[in-house]
Amino acid sequence: MSREAVLNGVIALGLLAVPLWAWAADEPFVITLATRVAILALAGVGLNIALGLGGLVSFGHAAFFGIGGYAMGILASHAQSYEPLMEWPVLIEGTRSMPVIWLVAVVASALAALVIGALSLRTSGVYFIMITLAFAQMLYYFTISWPAYGGEDGLSIYLRNSFPGLNTLDPIQFFAICYAILLAALFFTARLAKSPFGLALAAARQNAARVEAVGIRPYRVRLVAFVISAALTGLAGALFADLNRFVSPAMFGWNISGEIMVLVILGGVARLFGPVAGAALFILLENVLGGISEYWQVFLGLLLLGVVLFARGGLVGLIAGREATHD
Amino acid sequence: MTEPVLEIRDIRKAFGALKASDGISLDLREGEIHALIGPNGAGKSTLIQQIAGGLRPDSGTVHFLGEDVTALPAAARARMGLARTFQISSLAMEHTVLQNLVLGALGARGGVFRFFRPVMKDGALLEAAREAMAAVGLEELARTRVADLSHGQRRQLEVAVALVLKPRAFLMDEPMAGLGLEGSRQMTRFLDGLRAEAPILLVEHDMDAVFALADRISVLVYGRVIATGTPREIRADSEVRRAYLGEEDMA
Ligand SMILES: Nc1ncnc2c1ncn2[C@@H]1O[C@H](COP(=O)(O)OP(=O)(O)OP(=O)(O)O)[C@@H](O)[C@H]1O
Ligand SMILES: [Mg+2]
């Protein structure tokens, strides 16, 4: 087994062990923190497909995080008020069912990514960064001025949504759901990276002309990667909203896009468990340094600078070394 | 006479005031090596780019296998069987030799949008990749990253990736550049046999290779073809001698 595989195992077990310990020690706040780590990691795993594998520097993944959040908020608020979303031409009612909400979150963010990607992937470099940012900001201002779902104040959901057979209000059970989804996403991403699609995507990142010369259109490959990436981040958004039982336009904020990117960079761009390590570090810093000084983000900034300058592979790269060229 | 595999008619391309292609017509026929020679900056690479689809001509047409492909993007032309090598090696640098070849085989076969099966365990793709690797003698380096290859090995890999596409025609932009004497000789022998598989439009500065290989030669100067003919005709052409070859090379 490679060093990175061992490290990945340690990270996965660590993220499981901490909340289990907290559960035994009756520390629900720690379980909630671990749940946040799992959810932010999932958002990062999504971004890492575009950013790490595809080299697509999306500064607008908050768009999908927010769409996932609002998918949850809108469906659950209708279930809460017993008012259908729509009566004509078909009756659509709200729901409290997590699986249904996840499906809607994934489909809605994938569709949004199809539109945003189709337009923004015609550009590259700094233009791509700016256009993705602009789309997220558009959604931010749109939700602020959309009174039906709380506008600026957002939407509160009184009860956490339900999952068959589990009590989602029990922190450890909700953690288990998020953790299982994260592991599934990691498994999927690992397979994706080694698939025909993953090879073409990674090659398009390195040399688009080469990919075209063998008969593959880089634009299509990138668009599909962007959609998959957004779907995972959207799913994370739905879970995040469920964790807080609250959604607001802040989920679309550019700082959310930044945070997701920061945790991917901290953990290791293009490294499978990079986002998990990054999210754990991020939440740890927020709670340790945040307790010491309200300017904790200054330290975060310094750390980020250090990673970018001295440890390009992030935390995972630092410990596991340069990525082995798999076969 | 059978229809040419590739036919370029009156291609024009200007970069500002510079006419890089000034009404170029030429064709490539089954079984031949057609060499395109000319001084630096004559517009050879620009022409190759337009044939391959990386650059749209201002006017004129490109026909490939009897079809007008002038409006098709590069990837579509590659899928039809038009393979090219780049003057400056253009490969996925972080990938291994084998991965670059498997990518080529994948492009040729199709089925890029598969997300679950490991591509480096796909028997058919590996088989095609290994075959191309053996043809240019890169087997030993299968697991070496392109970034760690020598310049000459990258040139060989360029050719191998074109080969793995099993194309109907090759466009090669200076495949011998920087190969050294022995490398050039090997590549010359290799291309000599390759024309039986598919015809080659060969841009090359190495005149030994050109005169050894070419069935026909076209001479490009300032974006215009000033002569097309057999090596013997080109050698004898006084305009070519004056414009390009230089009297002393002709002894
Ligand atoms: N994208 C471009 N924009 C502007 N000028 C260009 C561009 N590409 C090529 N040129 C110019 O067009 C002319 C032809 O260039 P090209 O690369 O086709 O020459 P070449 O015959 O391949 O030369 P060499 O033998 O040095 O490879 C040159 O003067 C070059 O500077
Ligand atoms: Mg050139």
XYZ file of C-alpha atoms and ligand atoms in Angstrom:
610
model
C 0.000 0.000 0.000
C 1.292 3.449 -0.820
C 1.994 6.011 1.821
C -0.894 8.110 0.613
C -3.310 5.175 0.906
C -2.244 4.670 4.526
C -2.644 8.372 5.234
C -6.090 8.353 3.633
C -7.097 5.475 5.879
C -5.849 7.336 8.928
C -7.781 10.468 7.966
C -10.971 8.489 7.318
C -10.693 6.642 10.631
C -9.789 9.821 12.495
C -12.876 11.585 11.199
C -14.912 8.637 12.459
C -13.126 8.222 15.793
C -13.464 11.803 16.999
C -17.276 11.975 16.916
C -17.547 8.453 18.298
C -15.401 9.509 21.211
C -17.479 12.662 21.603
C -20.619 10.579 21.561
C -19.303 8.378 24.348
C -18.117 11.430 26.283
C -21.401 13.213 25.651
C -19.921 16.157 23.786
C -22.541 16.901 21.116
C -20.787 20.090 20.027
C -17.759 18.098 18.902
C -20.024 15.789 16.918
C -21.495 18.837 15.218
C -18.002 20.065 14.370
C -17.122 16.681 12.880
C -20.341 16.808 10.863
C -19.319 20.211 9.544
C -15.960 18.758 8.566
C -17.635 15.925 6.668
C -19.984 18.299 4.851
C -17.346 20.877 3.942
C -15.076 18.036 2.872
C -17.831 16.817 0.556
C -18.121 20.299 -0.950
C -14.350 20.262 -1.399
C -14.350 16.797 -2.950
C -16.760 18.235 -5.493
C -14.618 21.282 -6.187
C -11.512 19.119 -6.384
C -12.887 17.322 -9.447
C -13.016 20.621 -11.333
C -10.005 22.261 -9.704
C -7.659 19.367 -9.073
C -8.405 16.945 -11.884
C -9.581 19.445 -14.464
C -7.510 22.495 -13.553
C -10.688 24.586 -13.648
C -10.310 27.336 -11.089
C -13.963 27.866 -10.238
C -14.449 30.737 -7.866
C -18.186 30.244 -7.957
C -18.848 26.912 -6.321
C -20.896 28.719 -3.698
C -23.536 28.864 -6.431
C -23.981 25.101 -6.201
C -23.566 24.987 -2.432
C -26.338 27.572 -2.200
C -28.591 25.858 -4.727
C -28.279 22.659 -2.698
C -29.093 24.635 0.433
C -32.125 26.274 -1.100
C -33.319 22.953 -2.554
C -33.501 21.769 1.031
C -34.907 25.047 2.362
C -37.650 25.395 -0.220
C -38.824 21.794 -0.101
C -38.753 21.624 3.679
C -40.448 25.007 4.188
C -43.354 23.895 2.007
C -43.618 20.679 3.964
C -43.529 22.757 7.120
C -46.329 25.082 5.990
C -48.349 22.379 4.219
C -48.505 24.567 1.123
C -47.642 22.855 -2.130
C -44.875 24.362 -4.261
C -47.112 24.240 -7.242
C -50.643 23.090 -7.938
C -50.833 23.520 -11.651
C -50.186 21.832 -14.068
C -48.998 19.171 -11.664
C -49.204 19.130 -7.929
C -45.761 19.382 -6.352
C -45.602 19.292 -2.608
C -42.776 19.979 -0.242
C -41.001 17.127 1.445
C -39.063 16.298 4.561
C -37.421 13.255 3.066
C -33.658 13.642 2.874
C -33.159 11.294 -0.086
C -35.713 13.252 -2.129
C -34.135 16.549 -1.111
C -30.669 15.261 -2.025
C -31.892 14.158 -5.417
C -33.412 17.574 -6.083
C -30.258 19.316 -4.816
C -28.031 17.202 -7.065
C -30.208 17.629 -10.150
C -30.713 21.374 -9.620
C -27.020 22.098 -9.092
C -26.054 19.887 -12.019
C -28.463 21.760 -14.297
C -27.182 25.109 -13.065
C -23.617 23.915 -13.691
C -24.559 22.851 -17.190
C -25.663 26.402 -17.978
C -22.901 28.181 -16.054
C -20.252 25.789 -17.378
C -21.461 25.967 -20.977
C -20.947 29.721 -20.878
C -17.889 30.073 -18.666
C -15.848 27.183 -20.086
C -15.549 29.084 -23.342
C -13.128 31.299 -21.474
C -10.101 30.384 -19.435
C -7.703 31.736 -16.867
C -8.753 34.838 -15.028
C -11.904 35.258 -17.140
C -13.124 31.853 -16.076
C -12.518 32.737 -12.428
C -14.415 36.001 -12.825
C -17.370 34.557 -14.719
C -17.913 31.752 -12.236
C -17.719 34.316 -9.442
C -20.196 36.543 -11.255
C -22.757 33.746 -11.574
C -22.560 32.982 -7.869
C -22.965 36.664 -7.031
C -25.984 36.877 -9.309
C -27.652 34.078 -7.382
C -26.676 35.782 -4.134
C -28.417 39.017 -5.098
C -31.312 37.112 -6.570
C -32.046 35.284 -3.310
C -31.675 38.494 -1.313
C -34.388 40.109 -3.385
C -36.664 37.056 -3.499
C -39.182 37.585 -0.698
C -41.027 34.289 -1.160
C -38.259 32.399 0.627
C -37.190 34.824 3.286
C -35.127 37.209 1.174
C -32.204 38.548 3.101
C -33.288 36.830 6.317
C -33.233 33.358 4.876
C -35.379 30.424 5.853
C -35.510 28.581 9.135
C -36.534 24.952 9.204
C -37.733 23.854 12.616
C -37.185 20.140 12.321
C -34.315 18.361 10.683
C -35.464 16.388 7.655
C -35.969 12.686 7.919
C -34.134 9.636 6.765
C -35.831 6.231 6.815
C -34.881 4.243 9.855
C -32.764 6.932 11.516
C -33.355 9.655 14.040
C -31.705 12.569 12.260
C -32.022 14.852 15.278
C -29.547 12.669 17.117
C -26.211 14.305 16.250
C -24.295 11.064 15.899
C -26.876 9.609 13.537
C -26.862 12.706 11.361
C -23.074 12.576 11.393
C -23.225 8.961 10.233
C -25.345 10.007 7.245
C -22.936 12.769 6.225
C -19.910 10.563 6.765
C -21.368 7.755 4.668
C -22.133 10.173 1.841
C -18.614 11.578 2.035
C -17.092 8.109 1.806
C -19.332 7.252 -1.135
C -18.272 10.469 -2.882
C -14.616 9.695 -2.228
C -15.020 6.200 -3.606
C -16.735 7.576 -6.691
C -14.035 10.222 -7.156
C -11.249 7.679 -6.827
C -12.821 5.570 -9.556
C -13.478 8.622 -11.690
C -9.845 9.718 -11.521
C -8.699 6.403 -12.967
C -11.490 6.056 -15.516
C -11.283 6.888 -19.226
C -12.991 10.155 -18.406
C -10.489 10.925 -15.647
C -7.558 10.308 -17.980
C -9.000 12.604 -20.623
C -9.808 15.289 -18.041
C -6.336 15.230 -16.517
C -4.780 15.313 -19.989
C -6.960 18.280 -20.964
C -5.670 20.106 -17.891
C -2.078 19.513 -18.980
C -2.418 20.016 -22.705
C -5.711 20.730 -24.445
C -4.171 20.635 -27.930
C -2.967 17.092 -27.303
C -6.438 15.961 -26.294
C -7.969 17.527 -29.406
C -5.333 15.929 -31.608
C -6.466 12.473 -30.507
C -10.075 13.326 -31.296
C -11.470 14.320 -27.900
C -13.064 17.743 -27.384
C -11.673 19.228 -24.167
C -14.693 21.513 -23.814
C -17.109 18.616 -23.442
C -14.888 16.758 -21.029
C -14.522 19.878 -18.885
C -18.232 20.609 -18.997
C -19.107 17.143 -17.744
C -16.450 17.453 -15.032
C -17.877 20.809 -14.003
C -21.383 19.333 -13.760
C -20.250 16.357 -11.661
C -18.213 18.667 -9.478
C -21.188 20.966 -8.945
C -23.539 18.090 -8.159
C -21.354 16.960 -5.257
C -20.974 20.483 -3.930
C -24.739 20.944 -4.260
C -25.333 17.806 -2.242
C -23.011 19.192 0.426
C -25.080 22.392 0.410
C -28.271 20.444 1.145
C -26.584 18.663 4.067
C -25.112 21.910 5.365
C -28.563 23.508 5.383
C -29.923 20.493 7.202
C -27.146 20.665 9.752
C -27.979 24.287 10.545
C -31.692 23.926 9.852
C -31.310 27.258 8.153
C -30.526 28.622 4.708
C -29.779 32.172 3.712
C -28.260 34.046 0.773
C -24.946 33.889 2.662
C -24.542 30.366 1.300
C -24.029 31.947 -2.124
C -21.424 34.407 -0.805
C -18.054 34.663 -2.482
C -16.395 33.924 0.832
C -18.022 30.468 0.745
C -16.481 29.849 -2.685
C -13.211 31.027 -1.190
C -13.478 28.814 1.868
C -14.165 25.703 -0.185
C -11.178 26.525 -2.351
C -8.997 27.283 0.663
C -9.714 23.961 2.275
C -8.937 22.109 -0.948
C -5.630 23.964 -1.256
C -4.784 23.446 2.421
C -5.445 19.722 2.189
C -3.938 19.163 -1.241
C -5.219 20.002 -4.716
C -5.935 16.889 -6.804
C -5.277 14.627 -3.827
C -8.208 12.344 -3.090
C -8.320 13.061 0.646
C -7.018 16.607 0.320
C -10.433 18.190 0.924
C -11.020 15.989 3.983
C -7.692 16.905 5.546
C -8.264 20.521 4.579
C -11.760 20.686 6.027
C -10.584 19.136 9.295
C -7.722 21.608 9.544
C -10.004 24.485 8.653
C -12.600 23.663 11.318
C -9.863 22.981 13.854
C -8.256 26.351 13.219
C -11.573 28.131 13.243
C -12.365 26.699 16.682
C -8.934 26.785 18.285
C -7.571 30.025 16.858
C -11.069 31.506 16.679
C -11.272 31.064 20.444
C -8.014 32.923 20.968
C -8.453 35.791 18.576
C -11.224 37.031 16.357
C -8.571 37.721 13.740
C -7.932 33.994 13.317
C -8.348 34.313 9.567
C -5.090 36.260 9.462
C -3.347 33.121 10.671
C -5.301 31.087 8.175
C -4.048 33.442 5.477
C -0.451 32.989 6.595
C -0.873 29.230 6.645
C -2.341 29.311 3.158
C 0.561 31.390 1.962
C 2.968 28.861 3.439
C 1.187 25.965 1.716
C 1.117 27.716 -1.637
C 4.791 28.684 -1.400
C 6.312 25.621 0.221
C 3.918 22.686 0.090
C 2.100 22.588 -3.225
C 0.559 19.227 -2.425
C -1.006 20.674 0.739
C -1.189 18.700 3.951
C -1.560 15.377 2.140
C 1.366 16.171 -0.139
C 3.484 17.187 2.825
C 2.955 13.871 4.577
C 2.560 11.449 1.677
C 5.026 13.036 -0.745
C 4.636 13.574 -4.440
C 1.892 11.617 -6.081
C 3.060 8.301 -7.480
C 2.451 8.002 -11.208
C -0.151 5.275 -11.117
C 0.654 2.667 -13.753
C -6.640 8.193 -60.836
C -8.098 7.738 -57.376
C -9.161 10.730 -55.391
C -6.453 12.189 -53.129
C -6.756 11.439 -49.411
C -6.234 15.061 -48.543
C -6.798 18.031 -50.805
C -6.086 21.650 -49.940
C -7.505 24.281 -52.266
C -6.426 27.885 -52.339
C -5.889 28.289 -48.585
C -5.325 31.867 -47.458
C -4.444 33.062 -44.004
C -3.140 36.465 -42.989
C -1.784 37.576 -39.625
C -2.262 41.316 -39.967
C -0.258 42.322 -43.004
C 1.661 39.024 -43.065
C 0.293 36.517 -45.562
C 1.265 33.237 -43.894
C -0.744 31.246 -46.448
C -1.104 32.978 -49.774
C -3.261 30.736 -51.898
C -1.853 27.302 -51.153
C -3.141 24.254 -53.036
C -1.710 20.791 -52.679
C -2.815 17.228 -52.169
C -1.734 14.021 -50.513
C -2.293 10.708 -52.250
C -2.584 7.175 -50.980
C 0.774 5.524 -50.340
C 2.965 8.579 -50.691
C 5.151 10.790 -48.604
C 4.653 14.356 -49.693
C 7.323 16.574 -48.203
C 6.680 20.253 -47.567
C 9.897 22.234 -47.355
C 10.702 25.889 -47.141
C 12.745 28.385 -45.158
C 11.957 29.372 -41.562
C 8.785 31.391 -41.362
C 7.570 30.262 -44.793
C 4.241 29.222 -43.285
C 4.626 25.443 -43.083
C 3.377 25.038 -39.528
C 0.590 27.513 -40.163
C -0.563 25.353 -43.064
C -0.382 22.176 -40.981
C -2.430 23.883 -38.283
C -5.121 24.795 -40.793
C -5.242 21.295 -42.195
C -5.437 19.778 -38.720
C -8.172 22.206 -37.670
C -6.344 24.178 -35.010
C -6.577 27.332 -37.081
C -9.359 28.467 -39.413
C -8.227 29.678 -42.853
C -9.482 33.061 -44.070
C -10.551 31.365 -47.279
C -10.027 28.156 -49.184
C -11.041 24.593 -48.391
C -9.647 21.403 -46.929
C -11.056 18.111 -48.178
C -10.273 14.911 -46.314
C -11.428 11.523 -47.625
C -13.608 13.350 -50.109
C -15.377 15.425 -47.460
C -15.144 19.156 -46.951
C -13.774 19.438 -43.408
C -12.954 23.144 -43.497
C -15.538 23.944 -40.827
C -14.841 20.937 -38.599
C -12.968 21.329 -35.303
C -9.639 19.582 -34.808
C -11.089 16.782 -32.698
C -13.623 15.855 -35.368
C -10.900 15.707 -38.032
C -8.780 13.539 -35.767
C -11.694 11.169 -35.304
C -12.048 10.930 -39.085
C -8.470 9.678 -39.173
C -6.258 12.715 -39.523
C -3.317 12.379 -37.136
C -0.717 15.042 -36.542
C 2.531 15.520 -34.730
C 3.519 18.917 -33.415
C 6.695 20.806 -34.247
C 7.151 21.423 -30.543
C 6.246 18.266 -28.650
C 2.760 18.613 -27.280
C 2.065 15.855 -24.774
C 0.523 15.419 -21.345
C 3.721 16.103 -19.425
C 2.724 14.692 -16.028
C 1.428 11.489 -17.546
C 3.557 8.484 -18.397
C 4.428 7.358 -21.904
C 1.851 4.598 -21.596
C -0.858 6.977 -20.371
C -0.291 9.289 -23.329
C -0.649 6.366 -25.686
C -3.709 4.986 -23.927
C -5.244 8.451 -24.256
C -4.592 8.259 -27.983
C -6.115 4.802 -28.203
C -9.105 6.034 -26.208
C -9.595 8.954 -28.567
C -9.485 6.614 -31.535
C -11.888 4.110 -30.036
C -14.298 6.532 -28.376
C -16.088 5.964 -25.088
C -14.489 8.822 -23.190
C -17.563 9.360 -21.047
C -17.120 6.300 -18.892
C -16.585 7.011 -15.272
C -16.033 3.810 -13.418
C -13.727 1.264 -15.059
C -9.975 1.832 -14.688
C -8.741 2.933 -18.086
C -5.219 1.641 -17.470
C -6.621 -1.878 -17.149
C -8.493 -1.804 -20.439
C -6.962 -4.648 -22.437
C -7.852 -3.352 -25.889
C -6.455 0.123 -25.202
C -3.271 -1.257 -23.624
C -2.751 -3.584 -26.561
C -3.005 -0.722 -29.052
C -0.720 1.437 -26.891
C 1.912 -1.281 -26.556
C 1.900 -1.906 -30.276
C 2.589 1.756 -31.036
C 5.211 1.875 -28.306
C 7.011 -1.096 -29.779
C 6.883 0.401 -33.266
C 8.967 3.389 -32.185
C 11.019 1.521 -29.594
C 9.756 3.102 -26.390
C 8.676 -0.068 -24.537
C 11.320 0.307 -21.859
C 9.989 3.720 -20.970
C 6.304 2.828 -20.619
C 6.138 3.988 -17.015
C 8.326 7.046 -17.377
C 6.662 10.438 -17.087
C 6.898 12.526 -20.238
C 8.492 15.301 -18.182
C 11.409 12.947 -17.513
C 11.932 11.960 -21.160
C 14.704 13.330 -23.331
C 13.831 15.617 -26.205
C 14.353 12.837 -28.731
C 12.171 10.417 -26.805
C 9.385 12.967 -26.784
C 9.650 13.267 -30.544
C 9.300 9.496 -30.775
C 6.301 9.550 -28.480
C 4.667 12.238 -30.638
C 4.916 9.878 -33.578
C 3.740 6.904 -31.518
C 0.608 8.766 -30.395
C -0.182 9.578 -34.023
C 0.351 5.914 -34.827
C -1.977 4.648 -32.119
C -4.819 6.567 -33.759
C -4.547 4.197 -36.744
C -5.150 7.181 -38.997
C -5.914 7.504 -42.712
C -3.307 10.261 -43.104
C -0.432 11.705 -41.112
C 0.557 15.358 -40.791
C 4.033 15.543 -39.350
C 5.672 18.817 -38.466
C 9.431 18.285 -38.289
C 9.488 14.860 -36.631
C 13.310 14.729 -36.943
C 13.954 18.088 -35.307
C 16.614 17.668 -32.657
C 16.895 13.903 -33.028
C 20.581 13.833 -33.890
C 22.136 11.910 -36.735
C 21.374 8.385 -35.585
C 17.893 9.340 -34.406
C 17.111 10.924 -37.761
C 18.273 7.841 -39.601
C 16.076 5.595 -37.487
C 13.094 7.866 -37.929
C 13.719 7.985 -41.673
C 13.680 4.199 -41.893
C 10.559 4.116 -39.797
C 8.634 6.678 -41.857
C 9.708 4.901 -45.003
C 7.722 1.853 -43.934
C 4.874 3.889 -42.498
C 3.685 5.263 -45.834
C 2.230 1.845 -46.632
C -0.187 2.300 -43.711
C -1.191 5.867 -44.475
C 0.222 8.709 -46.549
C 2.312 11.353 -44.817
C 2.433 15.101 -45.337
C 5.891 15.709 -43.964
C 7.291 19.095 -42.992
C 11.023 18.696 -42.548
C 14.210 20.717 -42.628
C 16.485 17.678 -42.773
C 17.178 17.542 -46.520
C 18.813 14.123 -46.386
C 15.633 12.721 -44.916
C 13.412 14.631 -47.339
C 15.234 13.502 -50.454
C 15.485 9.945 -49.176
C 11.793 9.687 -48.315
C 9.659 11.953 -50.435
C 7.686 10.764 -53.426
C 6.837 14.386 -54.083
C 8.105 17.640 -52.663
C 6.378 20.998 -52.448
C 8.411 24.095 -51.768
C 6.760 26.824 -49.748
C 8.199 30.341 -49.707
C 6.417 33.348 -48.204
C 3.152 31.453 -48.009
C 3.200 30.318 -51.651
C 3.981 26.959 -53.175
C 6.650 27.851 -55.735
C 7.137 24.301 -56.986
C 5.785 20.785 -56.627
C 7.427 17.743 -58.128
C 9.499 14.638 -57.666
C 12.775 14.990 -55.755
C 14.614 14.952 -59.081
C 12.458 17.765 -60.485
C 12.829 19.833 -57.357
C 16.588 19.386 -57.351
C 16.680 20.633 -60.916
C 14.301 23.553 -60.440
C 16.249 26.780 -60.740
C 13.725 28.906 -58.854
C 13.863 26.509 -55.909
C 17.634 26.566 -55.945
C 17.654 30.293 -55.838
C 14.884 30.738 -53.292
C 15.686 28.049 -50.860
C 18.013 25.141 -51.371
C 21.176 27.101 -51.943
C 23.531 26.128 -54.735
C 26.160 24.527 -52.508
C 23.794 21.806 -51.206
C 23.077 20.624 -54.692
C 26.329 18.980 -55.594
N -0.577 33.099 -34.457
C 0.228 33.883 -35.179
N 0.096 35.221 -35.121
C 0.885 36.022 -35.864
N 1.850 35.595 -36.675
C 2.032 34.267 -36.782
C 1.239 33.343 -36.036
N 1.646 32.088 -36.331
C 2.649 32.227 -37.224
N 2.883 33.516 -37.488
C 3.876 34.029 -38.441
O 3.578 33.435 -39.694
C 4.783 33.103 -40.374
C 4.801 31.649 -40.686
O 5.009 30.920 -39.488
P 5.111 29.331 -39.459
O 5.296 28.935 -38.053
O 3.999 28.752 -40.208
O 6.473 29.092 -40.264
P 7.237 27.729 -40.545
O 7.360 27.622 -42.001
O 6.604 26.611 -39.830
O 8.646 28.059 -39.925
P 9.685 27.094 -39.171
O 10.428 26.388 -40.251
O 10.565 28.029 -38.425
O 8.925 26.187 -38.301
C 5.931 33.541 -39.467
O 6.363 34.796 -39.891
C 5.295 33.632 -38.112
O 5.924 34.595 -37.328
Mg 7.146 25.368 -38.312
